[in-house]
């Protein structure tokens, strides 16, 4: 005799919500985490049985709630493999869930043992989020760093340029883009971006890093065709003053 899958899925969903109530009532952090894990375990079994078997008039598993619980558990437990599994469940419930792709991409990059595969998985998630319409500066920044790490400097430059276009006042993106230009042997463009950091940023650590990098590439010439940038600051004329005279920089007041 075959089990009643509808009843089983309903039971797991209901049991999960009961554990959620216990978690809300718990005053002990460890107990709360255990109850939240119980919630996801129940709902995961319901997903395996088939949420489509749960009648539409009944409470079911919501992607946003599954995501919120997954992220709370990850923040507290830092179990990367478990978090990837949990966030994949969110995407099973709601394919195309932008935030789930973004958060899973971040978790891939949190793994202690980084590899080409984990970076590729992260890139796939961030790219999917962007394809789905995500226009968050942070996502372009993170994806740009991923591209830079695997030596895809032109793609890194494109992402940092987009981040600058979205939020020009996040000056560290000029530094990141300059580094990608430098690694791609686009020294003229790199110098322009390092100078942007000096002209615009008030972060002394960032300024010191930019000065050091400028000194490193002072006499180097481009060794391949230049990479175009998209922000409006790149071609502005730099005035010269004080210590920055040698660098060709005037700091904004």
CSV table of C-alpha atoms in Angstrom, one decimal:
chain,number,residue,atom,x,y,z
A,1,UNK,CA,0.0,0.0,0.0
A,2,UNK,CA,1.4,3.3,-1.1
A,3,UNK,CA,1.8,6.1,1.6
A,4,UNK,CA,-0.5,9.1,1.3
A,5,UNK,CA,2.1,11.6,0.0
A,6,UNK,CA,-0.4,14.5,0.4
A,7,UNK,CA,-0.9,13.7,4.1
A,8,UNK,CA,2.9,13.2,4.6
A,9,UNK,CA,3.8,16.5,3.0
A,10,UNK,CA,1.1,18.3,5.0
A,11,UNK,CA,2.4,16.7,8.2
A,12,UNK,CA,6.0,17.7,7.6
A,13,UNK,CA,4.9,21.3,6.8
A,14,UNK,CA,2.8,21.5,9.9
A,15,UNK,CA,5.5,19.9,12.1
A,16,UNK,CA,7.9,22.5,10.8
A,17,UNK,CA,5.7,25.4,11.8
A,18,UNK,CA,5.3,23.8,15.2
A,19,UNK,CA,9.1,23.8,15.6
A,20,UNK,CA,9.1,27.4,14.4
A,21,UNK,CA,6.8,28.3,17.3
A,22,UNK,CA,9.1,26.5,19.7
A,23,UNK,CA,12.0,28.5,18.3
A,24,UNK,CA,10.2,31.8,18.8
A,25,UNK,CA,9.4,30.9,22.4
A,26,UNK,CA,12.9,29.7,23.3
A,27,UNK,CA,15.1,31.9,25.5
A,28,UNK,CA,18.1,29.8,25.0
A,29,UNK,CA,20.2,30.4,21.8
A,30,UNK,CA,21.2,26.8,21.4
A,31,UNK,CA,17.7,25.6,21.8
A,32,UNK,CA,16.5,28.2,19.2
A,33,UNK,CA,19.1,27.0,16.7
A,34,UNK,CA,18.1,23.4,17.2
A,35,UNK,CA,14.4,24.2,16.7
A,36,UNK,CA,15.2,26.2,13.6
A,37,UNK,CA,17.2,23.3,12.3
A,38,UNK,CA,14.2,21.0,13.0
A,39,UNK,CA,12.1,23.4,11.0
A,40,UNK,CA,14.2,23.1,7.9
A,41,UNK,CA,14.6,19.4,8.3
A,42,UNK,CA,10.8,19.0,8.3
A,43,UNK,CA,10.3,21.3,5.4
A,44,UNK,CA,13.1,19.7,3.5
A,45,UNK,CA,11.3,16.4,3.8
A,46,UNK,CA,8.1,18.1,2.6
A,47,UNK,CA,10.0,19.4,-0.4
A,48,UNK,CA,11.2,15.9,-1.2
A,49,UNK,CA,7.7,14.5,-1.0
A,50,UNK,CA,6.4,17.4,-3.1
A,51,UNK,CA,5.0,20.7,-2.0
A,52,UNK,CA,2.7,20.6,-5.0
A,53,UNK,CA,0.7,17.9,-3.0
A,54,UNK,CA,-0.1,20.4,-0.3
A,55,UNK,CA,-3.6,21.9,-1.0
A,56,UNK,CA,-3.5,25.6,-1.9
A,57,UNK,CA,-5.8,26.5,0.9
A,58,UNK,CA,-3.3,25.2,3.5
A,59,UNK,CA,-0.1,26.7,4.9
A,60,UNK,CA,3.0,25.7,2.9
A,61,UNK,CA,6.7,26.4,2.9
A,62,UNK,CA,7.6,29.9,1.9
A,63,UNK,CA,10.9,30.6,0.1
A,64,UNK,CA,11.5,33.9,2.0
A,65,UNK,CA,11.0,32.3,5.4
A,66,UNK,CA,13.2,29.3,4.5
A,67,UNK,CA,15.8,31.8,3.4
A,68,UNK,CA,15.6,33.9,6.6
A,69,UNK,CA,16.0,30.8,8.8
A,70,UNK,CA,18.8,29.5,6.6
A,71,UNK,CA,20.7,32.8,7.0
A,72,UNK,CA,20.1,33.0,10.7
A,73,UNK,CA,21.5,29.5,11.2
A,74,UNK,CA,24.5,30.2,9.0
A,75,UNK,CA,25.3,33.4,10.9
A,76,UNK,CA,25.3,31.5,14.1
A,77,UNK,CA,26.9,28.2,13.1
A,78,UNK,CA,29.0,29.1,10.1
A,79,UNK,CA,28.5,25.7,8.5
A,80,UNK,CA,29.1,26.4,4.8
A,81,UNK,CA,28.2,23.1,3.3
A,82,UNK,CA,24.9,23.1,5.2
A,83,UNK,CA,24.2,26.6,4.2
A,84,UNK,CA,24.7,25.8,0.5
A,85,UNK,CA,22.3,22.9,0.9
A,86,UNK,CA,19.8,25.1,2.7
A,87,UNK,CA,19.9,27.9,0.1
A,88,UNK,CA,19.6,25.4,-2.7
A,89,UNK,CA,16.4,24.3,-1.1
A,90,UNK,CA,15.2,27.9,-1.3
A,91,UNK,CA,15.9,27.9,-5.0
A,92,UNK,CA,14.0,24.6,-5.3
A,93,UNK,CA,10.9,26.2,-3.7
A,94,UNK,CA,11.3,29.4,-5.8
A,95,UNK,CA,13.6,29.1,-8.9
A,96,UNK,CA,15.0,32.5,-9.7
A,97,UNK,CA,15.0,33.8,-6.1
A,98,UNK,CA,17.6,36.6,-6.5
A,99,UNK,CA,18.6,36.9,-2.9
A,100,UNK,CA,19.1,33.2,-2.5
A,101,UNK,CA,21.5,33.2,-5.5
A,102,UNK,CA,23.4,36.1,-4.0
A,103,UNK,CA,23.6,34.6,-0.5
A,104,UNK,CA,24.6,31.2,-1.8
A,105,UNK,CA,27.3,32.9,-3.9
A,106,UNK,CA,28.7,34.5,-0.7
A,107,UNK,CA,28.7,31.2,1.1
A,108,UNK,CA,30.7,29.6,-1.7
A,109,UNK,CA,33.3,32.2,-1.2
A,110,UNK,CA,33.3,31.7,2.6
A,111,UNK,CA,34.5,28.1,2.3
A,112,UNK,CA,37.8,27.4,3.9
A,113,UNK,CA,39.1,25.4,1.0
A,114,UNK,CA,38.8,27.7,-2.0
A,115,UNK,CA,39.1,26.1,-5.4
A,116,UNK,CA,38.3,26.9,-9.1
A,117,UNK,CA,35.0,25.1,-8.6
A,118,UNK,CA,33.9,27.1,-5.6
A,119,UNK,CA,34.8,30.3,-7.3
A,120,UNK,CA,32.9,29.1,-10.5
A,121,UNK,CA,29.9,28.2,-8.4
A,122,UNK,CA,30.0,31.7,-6.7
A,123,UNK,CA,30.4,33.4,-10.1
A,124,UNK,CA,27.4,31.3,-11.5
A,125,UNK,CA,25.2,32.5,-8.6
A,126,UNK,CA,26.2,36.2,-8.9
A,127,UNK,CA,25.8,36.1,-12.7
A,128,UNK,CA,22.4,34.5,-12.4
A,129,UNK,CA,21.3,37.1,-9.9
A,130,UNK,CA,22.4,39.9,-12.3
A,131,UNK,CA,20.6,38.1,-15.2
A,132,UNK,CA,17.5,38.1,-13.1
A,133,UNK,CA,17.7,41.9,-12.8
A,134,UNK,CA,19.8,42.4,-9.7
A,135,UNK,CA,21.4,45.8,-9.9
A,136,UNK,CA,23.1,46.0,-6.4
A,137,UNK,CA,26.5,47.5,-6.2
A,138,UNK,CA,27.7,44.9,-3.8
A,139,UNK,CA,27.0,42.1,-6.3
A,140,UNK,CA,29.1,43.7,-9.0
A,141,UNK,CA,31.9,44.4,-6.5
A,142,UNK,CA,32.0,40.8,-5.3
A,143,UNK,CA,31.8,39.3,-8.8
A,144,UNK,CA,34.6,41.7,-9.9
A,145,UNK,CA,36.8,40.4,-7.1
A,146,UNK,CA,36.1,36.8,-8.2
A,147,UNK,CA,37.0,37.6,-11.7
A,148,UNK,CA,40.2,39.3,-10.6
A,149,UNK,CA,41.2,36.2,-8.5
A,150,UNK,CA,40.9,33.9,-11.4
A,151,UNK,CA,42.8,36.2,-13.8
A,152,UNK,CA,39.8,37.5,-15.8
A,153,UNK,CA,40.9,41.1,-15.5
A,154,UNK,CA,38.8,42.5,-18.3
A,155,UNK,CA,35.6,41.1,-16.7
A,156,UNK,CA,36.7,42.3,-13.3
A,157,UNK,CA,37.2,45.8,-14.7
A,158,UNK,CA,33.8,45.7,-16.3
A,159,UNK,CA,32.2,44.8,-12.9
A,160,UNK,CA,34.1,47.4,-10.9
A,161,UNK,CA,33.2,50.0,-13.6
A,162,UNK,CA,29.5,49.1,-13.1
A,163,UNK,CA,29.8,49.4,-9.4
A,164,UNK,CA,31.4,52.8,-9.8
A,165,UNK,CA,28.6,53.8,-12.1
A,166,UNK,CA,26.0,52.8,-9.5
A,167,UNK,CA,27.7,54.4,-6.5
A,168,UNK,CA,30.6,56.7,-7.5
A,169,UNK,CA,31.3,57.5,-3.8
A,170,UNK,CA,32.4,54.0,-3.0
A,171,UNK,CA,36.0,55.0,-3.7
A,172,UNK,CA,37.6,51.7,-2.9
A,173,UNK,CA,36.2,50.4,-6.2
A,174,UNK,CA,38.6,52.7,-8.0
A,175,UNK,CA,41.3,50.9,-6.1
A,176,UNK,CA,40.0,47.5,-7.0
A,177,UNK,CA,39.6,48.5,-10.6
A,178,UNK,CA,43.1,49.9,-10.6
A,179,UNK,CA,44.5,46.6,-9.3
A,180,UNK,CA,42.7,44.7,-12.1
A,181,UNK,CA,44.1,47.2,-14.7
A,182,UNK,CA,47.6,46.7,-13.2
A,183,UNK,CA,47.4,42.9,-13.2
A,184,UNK,CA,46.2,43.1,-16.9
A,185,UNK,CA,49.3,45.3,-17.6
A,186,UNK,CA,47.1,48.4,-18.3
A,187,UNK,CA,49.3,50.7,-16.4
A,188,UNK,CA,48.0,54.0,-17.7
A,189,UNK,CA,44.5,53.2,-16.7
A,190,UNK,CA,45.7,51.8,-13.4
A,191,UNK,CA,47.5,55.0,-12.6
A,192,UNK,CA,44.4,57.1,-13.4
A,193,UNK,CA,42.3,55.0,-11.0
A,194,UNK,CA,44.9,55.1,-8.2
A,195,UNK,CA,45.0,58.9,-8.6
A,196,UNK,CA,41.2,58.9,-8.3
A,197,UNK,CA,41.6,57.2,-4.9
A,198,UNK,CA,44.0,59.9,-3.8
A,199,UNK,CA,41.8,62.7,-5.1
A,200,UNK,CA,38.5,61.5,-3.7
A,201,UNK,CA,39.1,59.2,-0.7
A,202,UNK,CA,39.5,60.3,2.9
A,203,UNK,CA,40.5,56.7,4.0
A,204,UNK,CA,44.2,57.0,4.9
A,205,UNK,CA,44.9,53.3,4.6
A,206,UNK,CA,43.4,53.2,1.1
A,207,UNK,CA,45.4,56.3,0.2
A,208,UNK,CA,48.6,54.7,1.4
A,209,UNK,CA,48.0,51.6,-0.6
A,210,UNK,CA,47.3,53.6,-3.7
A,211,UNK,CA,50.5,55.6,-3.3
A,212,UNK,CA,52.5,52.4,-3.0
A,213,UNK,CA,50.9,50.9,-6.1
A,214,UNK,CA,51.5,54.1,-8.0
A,215,UNK,CA,55.2,53.9,-7.1
A,216,UNK,CA,55.3,50.3,-8.2
A,217,UNK,CA,54.1,51.1,-11.7
A,218,UNK,CA,55.6,54.6,-12.1
A,219,UNK,CA,57.8,53.7,-15.2
A,220,UNK,CA,55.8,50.8,-16.7
A,221,UNK,CA,54.2,51.0,-20.1
A,222,UNK,CA,51.0,49.3,-21.3
A,223,UNK,CA,51.8,45.9,-22.8
A,224,UNK,CA,48.4,45.2,-24.4
A,225,UNK,CA,45.4,47.1,-25.8
A,226,UNK,CA,43.7,49.4,-23.3
A,227,UNK,CA,40.5,48.4,-21.5
A,228,UNK,CA,37.8,51.1,-21.7
A,229,UNK,CA,36.2,52.4,-18.5
A,230,UNK,CA,32.7,53.5,-18.1
A,231,UNK,CA,32.8,56.1,-15.4
A,232,UNK,CA,32.9,59.9,-16.0
A,233,UNK,CA,35.9,60.5,-13.8
A,234,UNK,CA,38.6,58.7,-15.7
A,235,UNK,CA,39.6,61.4,-18.2
A,236,UNK,CA,39.4,64.4,-15.9
A,237,UNK,CA,42.6,66.6,-15.8
A,238,UNK,CA,44.6,66.2,-12.6
A,239,UNK,CA,46.3,69.2,-11.1
A,240,UNK,CA,49.5,68.9,-9.1
A,241,UNK,CA,50.3,70.0,-5.6
A,242,UNK,CA,52.6,69.2,-2.6
A,243,UNK,CA,53.5,65.5,-2.1
A,244,UNK,CA,51.0,64.6,-4.7
A,245,UNK,CA,52.7,66.8,-7.3
A,246,UNK,CA,54.9,63.8,-8.3
A,247,UNK,CA,51.7,61.7,-8.5
A,248,UNK,CA,49.7,64.4,-10.4
A,249,UNK,CA,47.0,64.7,-7.8
A,250,UNK,CA,45.0,67.5,-6.2
A,251,UNK,CA,42.9,66.3,-3.2
A,252,UNK,CA,39.3,67.4,-3.0
A,253,UNK,CA,38.5,69.7,-0.1
